[in-house]
mmCIF file with all atom_site columns, C-alpha atoms in Angstrom:
data_model
loop_
_atom_site.group_PDB
_atom_site.id
_atom_site.type_symbol
_atom_site.label_atom_id
_atom_site.label_alt_id
_atom_site.label_comp_id
_atom_site.label_asym_id
_atom_site.label_entity_id
_atom_site.label_seq_id
_atom_site.pdbx_PDB_ins_code
_atom_site.Cartn_x
_atom_site.Cartn_y
_atom_site.Cartn_z
_atom_site.occupancy
_atom_site.B_iso_or_equiv
_atom_site.pdbx_formal_charge
_atom_site.auth_seq_id
_atom_site.auth_comp_id
_atom_site.auth_asym_id
_atom_site.auth_atom_id
_atom_site.pdbx_PDB_model_num
ATOM 1   C CA . GLY A 1 1   ? -81.591 -65.667  -118.084 1.00 0.00 ? 14  GLY A CA 1
ATOM 2   C CA . GLU A 1 2   ? -78.227 -66.460  -119.552 1.00 0.00 ? 15  GLU A CA 1
ATOM 3   C CA . ASP A 1 3   ? -78.070 -68.621  -122.638 1.00 0.00 ? 16  ASP A CA 1
ATOM 4   C CA . VAL A 1 4   ? -75.123 -70.222  -124.387 1.00 0.00 ? 17  VAL A CA 1
ATOM 5   C CA . GLU A 1 5   ? -75.462 -71.932  -127.756 1.00 0.00 ? 18  GLU A CA 1
ATOM 6   C CA . GLN A 1 6   ? -73.183 -74.140  -129.805 1.00 0.00 ? 19  GLN A CA 1
ATOM 7   C CA . SER A 1 7   ? -73.562 -76.231  -132.893 1.00 0.00 ? 20  SER A CA 1
ATOM 8   C CA . LEU A 1 8   ? -73.873 -79.874  -131.931 1.00 0.00 ? 21  LEU A CA 1
ATOM 9   C CA . PHE A 1 9   ? -71.499 -81.576  -134.356 1.00 0.00 ? 22  PHE A CA 1
ATOM 10  C CA . LEU A 1 10  ? -68.256 -80.898  -136.212 1.00 0.00 ? 23  LEU A CA 1
ATOM 11  C CA . SER A 1 11  ? -66.301 -83.347  -138.310 1.00 0.00 ? 24  SER A CA 1
ATOM 12  C CA . VAL A 1 12  ? -62.799 -82.663  -139.642 1.00 0.00 ? 25  VAL A CA 1
ATOM 13  C CA . ARG A 1 13  ? -59.900 -84.565  -141.161 1.00 0.00 ? 26  ARG A CA 1
ATOM 14  C CA . GLU A 1 14  ? -56.760 -85.213  -139.202 1.00 0.00 ? 27  GLU A CA 1
ATOM 15  C CA . GLY A 1 15  ? -54.266 -82.393  -139.715 1.00 0.00 ? 28  GLY A CA 1
ATOM 16  C CA . ASP A 1 16  ? -56.907 -79.804  -140.580 1.00 0.00 ? 29  ASP A CA 1
ATOM 17  C CA . SER A 1 17  ? -57.908 -76.958  -138.306 1.00 0.00 ? 30  SER A CA 1
ATOM 18  C CA . SER A 1 18  ? -61.133 -77.191  -136.306 1.00 0.00 ? 31  SER A CA 1
ATOM 19  C CA . VAL A 1 19  ? -63.193 -74.164  -135.408 1.00 0.00 ? 32  VAL A CA 1
ATOM 20  C CA . ILE A 1 20  ? -65.898 -74.537  -132.787 1.00 0.00 ? 33  ILE A CA 1
ATOM 21  C CA . ASN A 1 21  ? -68.257 -71.626  -132.377 1.00 0.00 ? 34  ASN A CA 1
ATOM 22  C CA . CYS A 1 22  ? -70.320 -70.401  -129.461 1.00 0.00 ? 35  CYS A CA 1
ATOM 23  C CA . THR A 1 23  ? -72.713 -67.541  -128.893 1.00 0.00 ? 36  THR A CA 1
ATOM 24  C CA . TYR A 1 24  ? -73.925 -66.198  -125.584 1.00 0.00 ? 37  TYR A CA 1
ATOM 25  C CA . THR A 1 25  ? -76.491 -63.677  -124.464 1.00 0.00 ? 38  THR A CA 1
ATOM 26  C CA . ASP A 1 26  ? -75.246 -62.301  -121.148 1.00 0.00 ? 39  ASP A CA 1
ATOM 27  C CA . SER A 1 27  ? -73.631 -58.948  -121.859 1.00 0.00 ? 40  SER A CA 1
ATOM 28  C CA . SER A 1 28  ? -72.147 -58.915  -118.361 1.00 0.00 ? 41  SER A CA 1
ATOM 29  C CA . SER A 1 29  ? -70.153 -62.103  -118.938 1.00 0.00 ? 42  SER A CA 1
ATOM 30  C CA . THR A 1 30  ? -66.796 -61.794  -117.242 1.00 0.00 ? 43  THR A CA 1
ATOM 31  C CA . TYR A 1 31  ? -65.024 -64.993  -118.240 1.00 0.00 ? 44  TYR A CA 1
ATOM 32  C CA . LEU A 1 32  ? -65.596 -67.383  -121.100 1.00 0.00 ? 45  LEU A CA 1
ATOM 33  C CA . TYR A 1 33  ? -64.294 -70.914  -121.027 1.00 0.00 ? 46  TYR A CA 1
ATOM 34  C CA . TRP A 1 34  ? -63.695 -73.925  -123.189 1.00 0.00 ? 47  TRP A CA 1
ATOM 35  C CA . TYR A 1 35  ? -63.867 -77.358  -121.630 1.00 0.00 ? 48  TYR A CA 1
ATOM 36  C CA . LYS A 1 36  ? -63.171 -80.749  -123.200 1.00 0.00 ? 49  LYS A CA 1
ATOM 37  C CA . GLN A 1 37  ? -65.013 -83.909  -122.190 1.00 0.00 ? 50  GLN A CA 1
ATOM 38  C CA . GLU A 1 38  ? -63.929 -87.350  -123.316 1.00 0.00 ? 51  GLU A CA 1
ATOM 39  C CA . PRO A 1 39  ? -66.344 -90.304  -123.044 1.00 0.00 ? 52  PRO A CA 1
ATOM 40  C CA . GLY A 1 40  ? -67.125 -91.257  -119.468 1.00 0.00 ? 53  GLY A CA 1
ATOM 41  C CA . ALA A 1 41  ? -64.899 -88.567  -118.026 1.00 0.00 ? 54  ALA A CA 1
ATOM 42  C CA . GLY A 1 42  ? -65.237 -85.222  -116.333 1.00 0.00 ? 55  GLY A CA 1
ATOM 43  C CA . LEU A 1 43  ? -64.512 -81.870  -117.894 1.00 0.00 ? 56  LEU A CA 1
ATOM 44  C CA . GLN A 1 44  ? -61.004 -80.678  -118.605 1.00 0.00 ? 57  GLN A CA 1
ATOM 45  C CA . LEU A 1 45  ? -60.442 -76.932  -118.614 1.00 0.00 ? 58  LEU A CA 1
ATOM 46  C CA . LEU A 1 46  ? -58.718 -76.148  -121.903 1.00 0.00 ? 59  LEU A CA 1
ATOM 47  C CA . THR A 1 47  ? -58.528 -72.400  -121.780 1.00 0.00 ? 60  THR A CA 1
ATOM 48  C CA . TYR A 1 48  ? -60.442 -69.323  -120.775 1.00 0.00 ? 61  TYR A CA 1
ATOM 49  C CA . ILE A 1 49  ? -60.521 -65.695  -121.777 1.00 0.00 ? 62  ILE A CA 1
ATOM 50  C CA . PHE A 1 50  ? -61.346 -62.582  -119.841 1.00 0.00 ? 63  PHE A CA 1
ATOM 51  C CA . SER A 1 51  ? -64.052 -60.474  -121.432 1.00 0.00 ? 64  SER A CA 1
ATOM 52  C CA . ASN A 1 52  ? -61.768 -57.519  -122.079 1.00 0.00 ? 65  ASN A CA 1
ATOM 53  C CA . MET A 1 53  ? -59.540 -59.624  -124.318 1.00 0.00 ? 66  MET A CA 1
ATOM 54  C CA . ASP A 1 54  ? -60.017 -60.290  -128.036 1.00 0.00 ? 67  ASP A CA 1
ATOM 55  C CA . MET A 1 55  ? -57.756 -63.248  -128.456 1.00 0.00 ? 68  MET A CA 1
ATOM 56  C CA . LYS A 1 56  ? -55.787 -65.781  -126.505 1.00 0.00 ? 69  LYS A CA 1
ATOM 57  C CA . GLN A 1 57  ? -53.386 -68.340  -127.902 1.00 0.00 ? 70  GLN A CA 1
ATOM 58  C CA . ASP A 1 58  ? -52.052 -71.388  -126.130 1.00 0.00 ? 71  ASP A CA 1
ATOM 59  C CA . GLN A 1 59  ? -50.041 -73.806  -128.268 1.00 0.00 ? 72  GLN A CA 1
ATOM 60  C CA . ARG A 1 60  ? -52.507 -75.349  -130.765 1.00 0.00 ? 73  ARG A CA 1
ATOM 61  C CA . LEU A 1 61  ? -55.491 -73.524  -129.285 1.00 0.00 ? 74  LEU A CA 1
ATOM 62  C CA . THR A 1 62  ? -56.638 -70.061  -130.279 1.00 0.00 ? 75  THR A CA 1
ATOM 63  C CA . VAL A 1 63  ? -59.636 -68.398  -128.672 1.00 0.00 ? 76  VAL A CA 1
ATOM 64  C CA . LEU A 1 64  ? -61.288 -65.446  -130.377 1.00 0.00 ? 77  LEU A CA 1
ATOM 65  C CA . LEU A 1 65  ? -63.841 -63.266  -128.625 1.00 0.00 ? 78  LEU A CA 1
ATOM 66  C CA . ASN A 1 66  ? -66.117 -60.793  -130.361 1.00 0.00 ? 79  ASN A CA 1
ATOM 67  C CA . LYS A 1 67  ? -67.769 -59.084  -127.446 1.00 0.00 ? 80  LYS A CA 1
ATOM 68  C CA . LYS A 1 68  ? -69.954 -56.894  -129.634 1.00 0.00 ? 81  LYS A CA 1
ATOM 69  C CA . ASP A 1 69  ? -71.534 -59.920  -131.314 1.00 0.00 ? 82  ASP A CA 1
ATOM 70  C CA . LYS A 1 70  ? -71.239 -62.094  -128.177 1.00 0.00 ? 83  LYS A CA 1
ATOM 71  C CA . HIS A 1 71  ? -69.412 -64.702  -130.204 1.00 0.00 ? 84  HIS A CA 1
ATOM 72  C CA . LEU A 1 72  ? -66.646 -66.964  -128.986 1.00 0.00 ? 85  LEU A CA 1
ATOM 73  C CA . SER A 1 73  ? -64.656 -69.451  -131.017 1.00 0.00 ? 86  SER A CA 1
ATOM 74  C CA . LEU A 1 74  ? -62.062 -72.104  -130.350 1.00 0.00 ? 87  LEU A CA 1
ATOM 75  C CA . ARG A 1 75  ? -59.625 -72.981  -133.104 1.00 0.00 ? 88  ARG A CA 1
ATOM 76  C CA . ILE A 1 76  ? -57.602 -76.165  -132.822 1.00 0.00 ? 89  ILE A CA 1
ATOM 77  C CA . ALA A 1 77  ? -54.677 -76.241  -135.205 1.00 0.00 ? 90  ALA A CA 1
ATOM 78  C CA . ASP A 1 78  ? -53.403 -79.523  -136.690 1.00 0.00 ? 91  ASP A CA 1
ATOM 79  C CA . THR A 1 79  ? -56.316 -81.471  -135.250 1.00 0.00 ? 92  THR A CA 1
ATOM 80  C CA . GLN A 1 80  ? -55.448 -84.980  -134.105 1.00 0.00 ? 93  GLN A CA 1
ATOM 81  C CA . THR A 1 81  ? -57.623 -88.053  -133.512 1.00 0.00 ? 94  THR A CA 1
ATOM 82  C CA . GLY A 1 82  ? -56.997 -87.569  -129.793 1.00 0.00 ? 95  GLY A CA 1
ATOM 83  C CA . ASP A 1 83  ? -58.860 -84.281  -130.041 1.00 0.00 ? 96  ASP A CA 1
ATOM 84  C CA . SER A 1 84  ? -62.104 -86.151  -130.705 1.00 0.00 ? 97  SER A CA 1
ATOM 85  C CA . ALA A 1 85  ? -64.353 -85.266  -127.766 1.00 0.00 ? 98  ALA A CA 1
ATOM 86  C CA . ILE A 1 86  ? -67.204 -83.004  -126.733 1.00 0.00 ? 99  ILE A CA 1
ATOM 87  C CA . TYR A 1 87  ? -66.249 -79.367  -126.321 1.00 0.00 ? 100 TYR A CA 1
ATOM 88  C CA . PHE A 1 88  ? -68.286 -77.155  -124.021 1.00 0.00 ? 101 PHE A CA 1
ATOM 89  C CA . CYS A 1 89  ? -68.372 -73.416  -124.108 1.00 0.00 ? 102 CYS A CA 1
ATOM 90  C CA . ALA A 1 90  ? -69.235 -71.785  -120.766 1.00 0.00 ? 103 ALA A CA 1
ATOM 91  C CA . GLU A 1 91  ? -69.548 -68.315  -119.358 1.00 0.00 ? 104 GLU A CA 1
ATOM 92  C CA . SER A 1 92  ? -69.627 -66.758  -115.929 1.00 0.00 ? 105 SER A CA 1
ATOM 93  C CA . SER A 1 93  ? -70.564 -63.318  -114.808 1.00 0.00 ? 106 SER A CA 1
ATOM 94  C CA . LEU A 1 94  ? -69.095 -62.133  -111.539 1.00 0.00 ? 107 LEU A CA 1
ATOM 95  C CA . GLU A 1 95  ? -71.694 -59.385  -111.592 1.00 0.00 ? 108 GLU A CA 1
ATOM 96  C CA . THR A 1 96  ? -74.825 -61.515  -111.902 1.00 0.00 ? 109 THR A CA 1
ATOM 97  C CA . SER A 1 97  ? -73.989 -65.102  -111.025 1.00 0.00 ? 110 SER A CA 1
ATOM 98  C CA . GLY A 1 98  ? -70.629 -65.127  -109.308 1.00 0.00 ? 111 GLY A CA 1
ATOM 99  C CA . SER A 1 99  ? -68.646 -68.250  -110.076 1.00 0.00 ? 112 SER A CA 1
ATOM 100 C CA . ARG A 1 100 ? -71.589 -70.169  -111.521 1.00 0.00 ? 113 ARG A CA 1
ATOM 101 C CA . LEU A 1 101 ? -71.020 -71.404  -115.033 1.00 0.00 ? 114 LEU A CA 1
ATOM 102 C CA . THR A 1 102 ? -73.619 -71.481  -117.773 1.00 0.00 ? 115 THR A CA 1
ATOM 103 C CA . PHE A 1 103 ? -72.786 -74.171  -120.309 1.00 0.00 ? 116 PHE A CA 1
ATOM 104 C CA . GLY A 1 104 ? -73.634 -74.619  -123.922 1.00 0.00 ? 117 GLY A CA 1
ATOM 105 C CA . GLU A 1 105 ? -74.974 -77.937  -125.154 1.00 0.00 ? 118 GLU A CA 1
ATOM 106 C CA . GLY A 1 106 ? -71.553 -79.098  -126.279 1.00 0.00 ? 119 GLY A CA 1
ATOM 107 C CA . THR A 1 107 ? -70.072 -79.707  -129.724 1.00 0.00 ? 120 THR A CA 1
ATOM 108 C CA . GLN A 1 108 ? -69.122 -83.255  -130.628 1.00 0.00 ? 121 GLN A CA 1
ATOM 109 C CA . LEU A 1 109 ? -65.846 -83.030  -132.558 1.00 0.00 ? 122 LEU A CA 1
ATOM 110 C CA . THR A 1 110 ? -65.028 -86.056  -134.683 1.00 0.00 ? 123 THR A CA 1
ATOM 111 C CA . VAL A 1 111 ? -61.570 -86.246  -136.222 1.00 0.00 ? 124 VAL A CA 1
ATOM 112 C CA . ASN A 1 112 ? -61.294 -88.633  -139.136 1.00 0.00 ? 125 ASN A CA 1
ATOM 113 C CA . PRO A 1 113 ? -57.931 -90.178  -140.026 1.00 0.00 ? 126 PRO A CA 1
ATOM 114 C CA . GLY B 2 1   ? -53.234 -77.906  -112.960 1.00 0.00 ? 18  GLY B CA 1
ATOM 115 C CA . ALA B 2 2   ? -55.456 -78.404  -109.962 1.00 0.00 ? 19  ALA B CA 1
ATOM 116 C CA . VAL B 2 3   ? -56.865 -81.881  -109.356 1.00 0.00 ? 20  VAL B CA 1
ATOM 117 C CA . VAL B 2 4   ? -60.345 -82.801  -108.204 1.00 0.00 ? 21  VAL B CA 1
ATOM 118 C CA . SER B 2 5   ? -61.173 -86.399  -107.410 1.00 0.00 ? 22  SER B CA 1
ATOM 119 C CA . GLN B 2 6   ? -64.490 -88.175  -107.016 1.00 0.00 ? 23  GLN B CA 1
ATOM 120 C CA . HIS B 2 7   ? -65.244 -91.416  -105.284 1.00 0.00 ? 24  HIS B CA 1
ATOM 121 C CA . PRO B 2 8   ? -66.623 -93.801  -106.294 1.00 0.00 ? 25  PRO B CA 1
ATOM 122 C CA . SER B 2 9   ? -66.231 -93.573  -110.056 1.00 0.00 ? 26  SER B CA 1
ATOM 123 C CA . ARG B 2 10  ? -69.066 -96.030  -110.579 1.00 0.00 ? 27  ARG B CA 1
ATOM 124 C CA . VAL B 2 11  ? -71.743 -97.300  -108.239 1.00 0.00 ? 28  VAL B CA 1
ATOM 125 C CA . ILE B 2 12  ? -74.714 -99.593  -108.646 1.00 0.00 ? 29  ILE B CA 1
ATOM 126 C CA . CYS B 2 13  ? -77.326 -99.600  -105.935 1.00 0.00 ? 30  CYS B CA 1
ATOM 127 C CA . LYS B 2 14  ? -80.777 -100.989 -105.351 1.00 0.00 ? 31  LYS B CA 1
ATOM 128 C CA . SER B 2 15  ? -83.862 -98.853  -105.445 1.00 0.00 ? 32  SER B CA 1
ATOM 129 C CA . GLY B 2 16  ? -84.631 -97.374  -102.027 1.00 0.00 ? 33  GLY B CA 1
ATOM 130 C CA . THR B 2 17  ? -81.064 -97.294  -100.763 1.00 0.00 ? 34  THR B CA 1
ATOM 131 C CA . SER B 2 18  ? -78.860 -94.230  -100.277 1.00 0.00 ? 35  SER B CA 1
ATOM 132 C CA . VAL B 2 19  ? -75.561 -93.525  -101.983 1.00 0.00 ? 36  VAL B CA 1
ATOM 133 C CA . LYS B 2 20  ? -72.828 -91.087  -100.970 1.00 0.00 ? 37  LYS B CA 1
ATOM 134 C CA . ILE B 2 21  ? -70.479 -89.526  -103.515 1.00 0.00 ? 38  ILE B CA 1
ATOM 135 C CA . GLU B 2 22  ? -67.332 -87.720  -102.394 1.00 0.00 ? 39  GLU B CA 1
ATOM 136 C CA . CYS B 2 23  ? -65.646 -84.816  -104.119 1.00 0.00 ? 40  CYS B CA 1
ATOM 137 C CA . ARG B 2 24  ? -62.157 -83.801  -103.026 1.00 0.00 ? 41  ARG B CA 1
ATOM 138 C CA . SER B 2 25  ? -59.809 -81.041  -104.093 1.00 0.00 ? 42  SER B CA 1
ATOM 139 C CA . LEU B 2 26  ? -56.405 -82.696  -103.841 1.00 0.00 ? 43  LEU B CA 1
ATOM 140 C CA . ASP B 2 27  ? -53.900 -79.876  -104.099 1.00 0.00 ? 44  ASP B CA 1
ATOM 141 C CA . PHE B 2 28  ? -55.867 -76.755  -103.340 1.00 0.00 ? 45  PHE B CA 1
ATOM 142 C CA . GLN B 2 29  ? -58.469 -75.403  -100.960 1.00 0.00 ? 46  GLN B CA 1
ATOM 143 C CA . ALA B 2 30  ? -61.939 -74.926  -102.342 1.00 0.00 ? 47  ALA B CA 1
ATOM 144 C CA . THR B 2 31  ? -64.336 -72.537  -100.664 1.00 0.00 ? 48  THR B CA 1
ATOM 145 C CA . THR B 2 32  ? -66.991 -73.356  -103.242 1.00 0.00 ? 49  THR B CA 1
ATOM 146 C CA . MET B 2 33  ? -67.879 -76.636  -104.887 1.00 0.00 ? 50  MET B CA 1
ATOM 147 C CA . PHE B 2 34  ? -70.615 -77.320  -107.387 1.00 0.00 ? 51  PHE B CA 1
ATOM 148 C CA . TRP B 2 35  ? -72.588 -80.465  -108.096 1.00 0.00 ? 52  TRP B CA 1
ATOM 149 C CA . TYR B 2 36  ? -73.821 -81.195  -111.598 1.00 0.00 ? 53  TYR B CA 1
ATOM 150 C CA . ARG B 2 37  ? -75.863 -83.897  -113.196 1.00 0.00 ? 54  ARG B CA 1
ATOM 151 C CA . GLN B 2 38  ? -75.359 -84.934  -116.792 1.00 0.00 ? 55  GLN B CA 1
ATOM 152 C CA . PHE B 2 39  ? -77.728 -87.037  -118.850 1.00 0.00 ? 56  PHE B CA 1
ATOM 153 C CA . PRO B 2 40  ? -76.425 -88.942  -121.891 1.00 0.00 ? 57  PRO B CA 1
ATOM 154 C CA . LYS B 2 41  ? -75.466 -86.668  -124.771 1.00 0.00 ? 58  LYS B CA 1
ATOM 155 C CA . GLN B 2 42  ? -76.565 -83.596  -122.865 1.00 0.00 ? 59  GLN B CA 1
ATOM 156 C CA . SER B 2 43  ? -74.935 -80.686  -121.169 1.00 0.00 ? 60  SER B CA 1
ATOM 157 C CA . LEU B 2 44  ? -74.318 -80.330  -117.458 1.00 0.00 ? 61  LEU B CA 1
ATOM 158 C CA . MET B 2 45  ? -77.195 -79.329  -115.237 1.00 0.00 ? 62  MET B CA 1
ATOM 159 C CA . LEU B 2 46  ? -76.216 -77.478  -112.084 1.00 0.00 ? 63  LEU B CA 1
ATOM 160 C CA . MET B 2 47  ? -77.855 -79.045  -109.042 1.00 0.00 ? 64  MET B CA 1
ATOM 161 C CA . ALA B 2 48  ? -76.427 -77.052  -106.169 1.00 0.00 ? 65  ALA B CA 1
ATOM 162 C CA . THR B 2 49  ? -73.674 -74.778  -104.972 1.00 0.00 ? 66  THR B CA 1
ATOM 163 C CA . SER B 2 50  ? -71.834 -75.873  -101.864 1.00 0.00 ? 67  SER B CA 1
ATOM 164 C CA . ASN B 2 51  ? -69.957 -73.403  -99.702  1.00 0.00 ? 68  ASN B CA 1
ATOM 165 C CA . GLU B 2 52  ? -67.674 -74.602  -96.949  1.00 0.00 ? 69  GLU B CA 1
ATOM 166 C CA . GLY B 2 53  ? -69.299 -74.333  -93.535  1.00 0.00 ? 70  GLY B CA 1
ATOM 167 C CA . SER B 2 54  ? -72.719 -73.274  -94.751  1.00 0.00 ? 71  SER B CA 1
ATOM 168 C CA . LYS B 2 55  ? -75.833 -74.785  -96.257  1.00 0.00 ? 72  LYS B CA 1
ATOM 169 C CA . ALA B 2 56  ? -75.864 -75.607  -99.923  1.00 0.00 ? 73  ALA B CA 1
ATOM 170 C CA . THR B 2 57  ? -77.853 -73.506  -102.366 1.00 0.00 ? 74  THR B CA 1
ATOM 171 C CA . TYR B 2 58  ? -80.042 -75.676  -104.557 1.00 0.00 ? 75  TYR B CA 1
ATOM 172 C CA . GLU B 2 59  ? -81.198 -74.886  -108.052 1.00 0.00 ? 76  GLU B CA 1
ATOM 173 C CA . GLN B 2 60  ? -84.889 -74.659  -108.783 1.00 0.00 ? 77  GLN B CA 1
ATOM 174 C CA . GLY B 2 61  ? -86.449 -78.082  -109.136 1.00 0.00 ? 78  GLY B CA 1
ATOM 175 C CA . VAL B 2 62  ? -83.738 -79.943  -107.228 1.00 0.00 ? 79  VAL B CA 1
ATOM 176 C CA . GLU B 2 63  ? -85.044 -81.602  -104.074 1.00 0.00 ? 80  GLU B CA 1
ATOM 177 C CA . LYS B 2 64  ? -82.802 -80.715  -101.172 1.00 0.00 ? 81  LYS B CA 1
ATOM 178 C CA . ASP B 2 65  ? -84.114 -83.593  -99.056  1.00 0.00 ? 82  ASP B CA 1
ATOM 179 C CA . LYS B 2 66  ? -83.292 -86.066  -101.764 1.00 0.00 ? 83  LYS B CA 1
ATOM 180 C CA . PHE B 2 67  ? -79.855 -84.746  -102.686 1.00 0.00 ? 84  PHE B CA 1
ATOM 181 C CA . LEU B 2 68  ? -78.081 -83.988  -99.416  1.00 0.00 ? 85  LEU B CA 1
ATOM 182 C CA . ILE B 2 69  ? -74.921 -81.947  -99.707  1.00 0.00 ? 86  ILE B CA 1
ATOM 183 C CA . ASN B 2 70  ? -72.328 -81.508  -96.996  1.00 0.00 ? 87  ASN B CA 1
ATOM 184 C CA . HIS B 2 71  ? -69.226 -79.342  -97.364  1.00 0.00 ? 88  HIS B CA 1
ATOM 185 C CA . ALA B 2 72  ? -67.502 -79.876  -94.052  1.00 0.00 ? 89  ALA B CA 1
ATOM 186 C CA . SER B 2 73  ? -63.981 -78.854  -95.030  1.00 0.00 ? 90  SER B CA 1
ATOM 187 C CA . LEU B 2 74  ? -62.119 -76.834  -97.627  1.00 0.00 ? 91  LEU B CA 1
ATOM 188 C CA . THR B 2 75  ? -61.198 -79.986  -99.520  1.00 0.00 ? 92  THR B CA 1
ATOM 189 C CA . LEU B 2 76  ? -64.263 -82.212  -99.269  1.00 0.00 ? 93  LEU B CA 1
ATOM 190 C CA . SER B 2 77  ? -67.899 -82.034  -100.320 1.00 0.00 ? 94  SER B CA 1
ATOM 191 C CA . THR B 2 78  ? -70.292 -84.972  -100.334 1.00 0.00 ? 95  THR B CA 1
ATOM 192 C CA . LEU B 2 79  ? -73.519 -85.602  -102.222 1.00 0.00 ? 96  LEU B CA 1
ATOM 193 C CA . THR B 2 80  ? -75.875 -88.207  -100.801 1.00 0.00 ? 97  THR B CA 1
ATOM 194 C CA . VAL B 2 81  ? -78.670 -89.465  -103.009 1.00 0.00 ? 98  VAL B CA 1
ATOM 195 C CA . THR B 2 82  ? -81.298 -90.649  -100.567 1.00 0.00 ? 99  THR B CA 1
ATOM 196 C CA . SER B 2 83  ? -83.891 -93.318  -101.299 1.00 0.00 ? 100 SER B CA 1
ATOM 197 C CA . ALA B 2 84  ? -82.547 -93.658  -104.819 1.00 0.00 ? 101 ALA B CA 1
ATOM 198 C CA . HIS B 2 85  ? -84.832 -94.584  -107.703 1.00 0.00 ? 102 HIS B CA 1
ATOM 199 C CA . PRO B 2 86  ? -84.010 -95.669  -111.260 1.00 0.00 ? 103 PRO B CA 1
ATOM 200 C CA . GLU B 2 87  ? -84.691 -92.142  -112.533 1.00 0.00 ? 104 GLU B CA 1
ATOM 201 C CA . ASP B 2 88  ? -81.796 -90.930  -110.357 1.00 0.00 ? 105 ASP B CA 1
ATOM 202 C CA . SER B 2 89  ? -79.419 -92.941  -112.524 1.00 0.00 ? 106 SER B CA 1
ATOM 203 C CA . SER B 2 90  ? -77.083 -90.432  -114.092 1.00 0.00 ? 107 SER B CA 1
ATOM 204 C CA . PHE B 2 91  ? -73.540 -89.110  -114.308 1.00 0.00 ? 108 PHE B CA 1
ATOM 205 C CA . TYR B 2 92  ? -72.798 -86.820  -111.362 1.00 0.00 ? 109 TYR B CA 1
ATOM 206 C CA . ILE B 2 93  ? -69.909 -84.389  -111.666 1.00 0.00 ? 110 ILE B CA 1
ATOM 207 C CA . CYS B 2 94  ? -68.497 -82.042  -109.062 1.00 0.00 ? 111 CYS B CA 1
ATOM 208 C CA . SER B 2 95  ? -66.316 -79.012  -109.546 1.00 0.00 ? 112 SER B CA 1
ATOM 209 C CA . ALA B 2 96  ? -64.311 -76.827  -107.224 1.00 0.00 ? 113 ALA B CA 1
ATOM 210 C CA . ILE B 2 97  ? -63.148 -73.249  -107.194 1.00 0.00 ? 114 ILE B CA 1
ATOM 211 C CA . ASP B 2 98  ? -59.592 -72.608  -106.055 1.00 0.00 ? 115 ASP B CA 1
ATOM 212 C CA . ARG B 2 99  ? -59.931 -70.026  -103.277 1.00 0.00 ? 116 ARG B CA 1
ATOM 213 C CA . THR B 2 100 ? -56.865 -68.212  -104.623 1.00 0.00 ? 117 THR B CA 1
ATOM 214 C CA . SER B 2 101 ? -58.292 -67.933  -108.138 1.00 0.00 ? 118 SER B CA 1
ATOM 215 C CA . SER B 2 102 ? -62.044 -67.450  -108.184 1.00 0.00 ? 119 SER B CA 1
ATOM 216 C CA . TYR B 2 103 ? -62.465 -67.736  -111.916 1.00 0.00 ? 120 TYR B CA 1
ATOM 217 C CA . GLU B 2 104 ? -60.848 -71.127  -112.412 1.00 0.00 ? 121 GLU B CA 1
ATOM 218 C CA . GLN B 2 105 ? -63.227 -74.017  -111.878 1.00 0.00 ? 122 GLN B CA 1
ATOM 219 C CA . TYR B 2 106 ? -61.850 -77.552  -111.930 1.00 0.00 ? 123 TYR B CA 1
ATOM 220 C CA . PHE B 2 107 ? -63.977 -80.620  -112.512 1.00 0.00 ? 124 PHE B CA 1
ATOM 221 C CA . GLY B 2 108 ? -63.861 -84.088  -111.057 1.00 0.00 ? 125 GLY B CA 1
ATOM 222 C CA . PRO B 2 109 ? -63.895 -87.191  -113.265 1.00 0.00 ? 126 PRO B CA 1
ATOM 223 C CA . GLY B 2 110 ? -67.551 -87.892  -112.513 1.00 0.00 ? 127 GLY B CA 1
ATOM 224 C CA . THR B 2 111 ? -69.484 -90.698  -110.828 1.00 0.00 ? 128 THR B CA 1
ATOM 225 C CA . ARG B 2 112 ? -71.741 -93.006  -112.816 1.00 0.00 ? 129 ARG B CA 1
ATOM 226 C CA . LEU B 2 113 ? -74.731 -93.944  -110.646 1.00 0.00 ? 130 LEU B CA 1
ATOM 227 C CA . THR B 2 114 ? -76.982 -96.796  -111.722 1.00 0.00 ? 131 THR B CA 1
ATOM 228 C CA . VAL B 2 115 ? -80.047 -97.555  -109.640 1.00 0.00 ? 132 VAL B CA 1
ATOM 229 C CA . THR B 2 116 ? -81.613 -100.958 -110.273 1.00 0.00 ? 133 THR B CA 1
#
């Protein structure tokens, strides 16, 4: 079945860039997503990328997709303490699973002042 | 962006009782809603897919008689945990697909269920 993997922890200093990485196995993935979860809250959709794109930029966020290596990354520029949260990578495949999302385990981002 | 609400945000109930959790899409119509369960420091586990006007599709290992799902309208899905036990204590999150944009899935704020 589909599998999505992320490193569990990332710690950066305020003002630095953060790069959160994700790998996936489903070659038929159609969309790849990044969600942010703060403590005790639901998931906030940050951005998503269609599988035929290599890059997407939205203000401080840059998503890079290497479809050949099935590798997705999220770069947060000028990381702030308010960016501290868990970041989930997720994928969906319209071909195999419709709108169902497969999530990674989540990366805990800690931003130190 | 689209807003999904859940009610209640927190609930404490006694073992053996039933609890209903509501999930509403506030500014869009959702043909499909999903129910997830999240254990502390873990990822989301999909429990079931709820389509408006039809029976929910449950994931393997999820008891359909214990977790009753009703999706009676395009803006409301409910999850009822029947005869709750302490092991049902968890964070339950719903999500909804905007019918006009099938690839965007919006999540509710979650419901913390504690069964004593």
